[in-house]
CSV table of C-alpha atoms in Angstrom, one decimal:
chain,number,residue,atom,x,y,z
A,25,UNK,CA,8.9,-11.9,-4.6
A,26,UNK,CA,9.6,-9.5,-6.9
A,27,UNK,CA,8.3,-6.0,-6.2
A,28,UNK,CA,6.4,-4.1,-8.5
A,29,UNK,CA,7.5,-1.5,-11.0
A,30,UNK,CA,6.2,1.6,-10.0
A,31,UNK,CA,5.3,2.5,-13.8
A,32,UNK,CA,2.4,-0.1,-12.9
A,33,UNK,CA,1.6,1.7,-10.4
A,34,UNK,CA,0.4,5.0,-12.5
A,35,UNK,CA,-3.3,4.5,-12.4
A,36,UNK,CA,-3.3,4.3,-9.0
A,37,UNK,CA,-1.6,7.6,-8.3
A,38,UNK,CA,-4.4,9.1,-6.4
A,39,UNK,CA,-4.6,6.1,-3.7
A,40,UNK,CA,-0.8,6.6,-3.8
A,41,UNK,CA,-1.1,10.9,-3.0
A,42,UNK,CA,-3.8,9.7,0.3
A,43,UNK,CA,-1.0,7.3,1.8
A,44,UNK,CA,1.8,9.9,0.9
A,45,UNK,CA,-0.3,12.2,3.0
A,46,UNK,CA,-0.3,10.1,6.1
A,47,UNK,CA,1.9,11.1,9.2
A,48,UNK,CA,4.8,9.6,9.9
A,49,UNK,CA,4.6,7.4,6.2
A,50,UNK,CA,7.3,8.2,3.9
A,51,UNK,CA,8.3,7.0,0.6
A,52,UNK,CA,12.1,5.1,0.7
A,53,UNK,CA,11.9,4.6,-3.2
A,54,UNK,CA,8.6,5.4,-5.4
A,55,UNK,CA,5.7,3.0,-4.0
A,56,UNK,CA,7.7,1.6,-1.2
A,57,UNK,CA,6.3,3.0,2.3
A,58,UNK,CA,7.7,3.5,5.4
A,59,UNK,CA,6.2,4.6,8.7
A,60,UNK,CA,9.4,5.5,11.0
A,61,UNK,CA,12.2,3.7,9.8
A,62,UNK,CA,9.8,0.0,9.7
A,63,UNK,CA,8.5,-1.3,6.2
A,64,UNK,CA,4.9,-0.2,5.9
A,65,UNK,CA,3.3,-1.2,2.6
A,66,UNK,CA,4.8,-2.4,-0.7
A,67,UNK,CA,3.4,-3.6,-3.6
A,68,UNK,CA,3.5,-7.0,-5.8
A,69,UNK,CA,3.2,-7.8,-9.2
A,70,UNK,CA,2.6,-11.3,-10.8
A,71,UNK,CA,1.5,-12.3,-14.2
A,72,UNK,CA,-1.7,-9.5,-14.0
A,73,UNK,CA,-2.2,-9.8,-10.3
A,74,UNK,CA,-1.1,-6.5,-7.9
A,75,UNK,CA,-1.1,-6.7,-4.6
A,76,UNK,CA,-0.1,-5.0,-1.3
A,77,UNK,CA,1.5,-6.0,1.5
A,78,UNK,CA,0.9,-3.9,4.3
A,79,UNK,CA,1.4,-3.9,8.1
A,80,UNK,CA,-0.6,-4.7,10.3
A,81,UNK,CA,0.4,-4.1,13.8
A,82,UNK,CA,3.5,-5.2,14.4
A,83,UNK,CA,3.3,-8.4,11.7
A,84,UNK,CA,2.8,-8.0,7.6
A,85,UNK,CA,-1.1,-8.4,6.9
A,86,UNK,CA,-2.9,-10.0,4.9
A,87,UNK,CA,-2.2,-10.0,1.0
A,88,UNK,CA,-4.1,-6.5,-0.4
A,89,UNK,CA,-5.4,-7.0,-3.9
A,90,UNK,CA,-5.7,-3.5,-6.4
A,91,UNK,CA,-6.4,-4.3,-9.3
A,92,UNK,CA,-5.4,-2.5,-12.8
A,93,UNK,CA,-8.6,-0.2,-14.2
A,94,UNK,CA,-9.7,-0.4,-10.9
A,95,UNK,CA,-12.8,1.3,-9.6
A,96,UNK,CA,-13.0,4.5,-7.7
A,97,UNK,CA,-15.1,1.8,-5.1
A,98,UNK,CA,-11.9,-1.0,-5.1
A,99,UNK,CA,-9.4,2.0,-4.2
A,100,UNK,CA,-11.5,4.2,-1.5
A,101,UNK,CA,-12.0,0.4,0.3
A,102,UNK,CA,-8.2,-0.1,-0.5
A,103,UNK,CA,-7.3,2.9,0.9
A,104,UNK,CA,-9.7,2.4,3.7
A,105,UNK,CA,-8.2,-0.7,4.6
A,106,UNK,CA,-4.7,0.8,4.6
A,107,UNK,CA,-5.6,3.6,6.8
A,108,UNK,CA,-7.0,1.4,9.5
A,109,UNK,CA,-3.4,-0.7,9.7
A,110,UNK,CA,-2.1,2.6,9.9
A,111,UNK,CA,-4.0,3.6,12.6
A,112,UNK,CA,-3.1,0.0,14.4
A,113,UNK,CA,0.6,1.3,14.1
A,114,UNK,CA,-0.2,4.6,15.3
A,115,UNK,CA,-2.6,3.7,17.9
A,116,UNK,CA,-1.8,0.7,19.5
């Protein structure tokens, strides 16, 4: 499955900034994040659907949809789940 081009993530730049601020998270390429040296989060796009694969403990968790023109509440819920999954890596 192809990754989402970065220009299709511009509407969620505020969320990406929060992810970038998490300790031990590095952005190897725009919109592709690693926890230490392990893949942590990246986005996909197919037709009009955008979703993220986000690691949850030692495996990839269930896909997380983040629609275009997402409401603030949707962005906050998305980030809250990303942070929850991040915490499972940081505190196993």
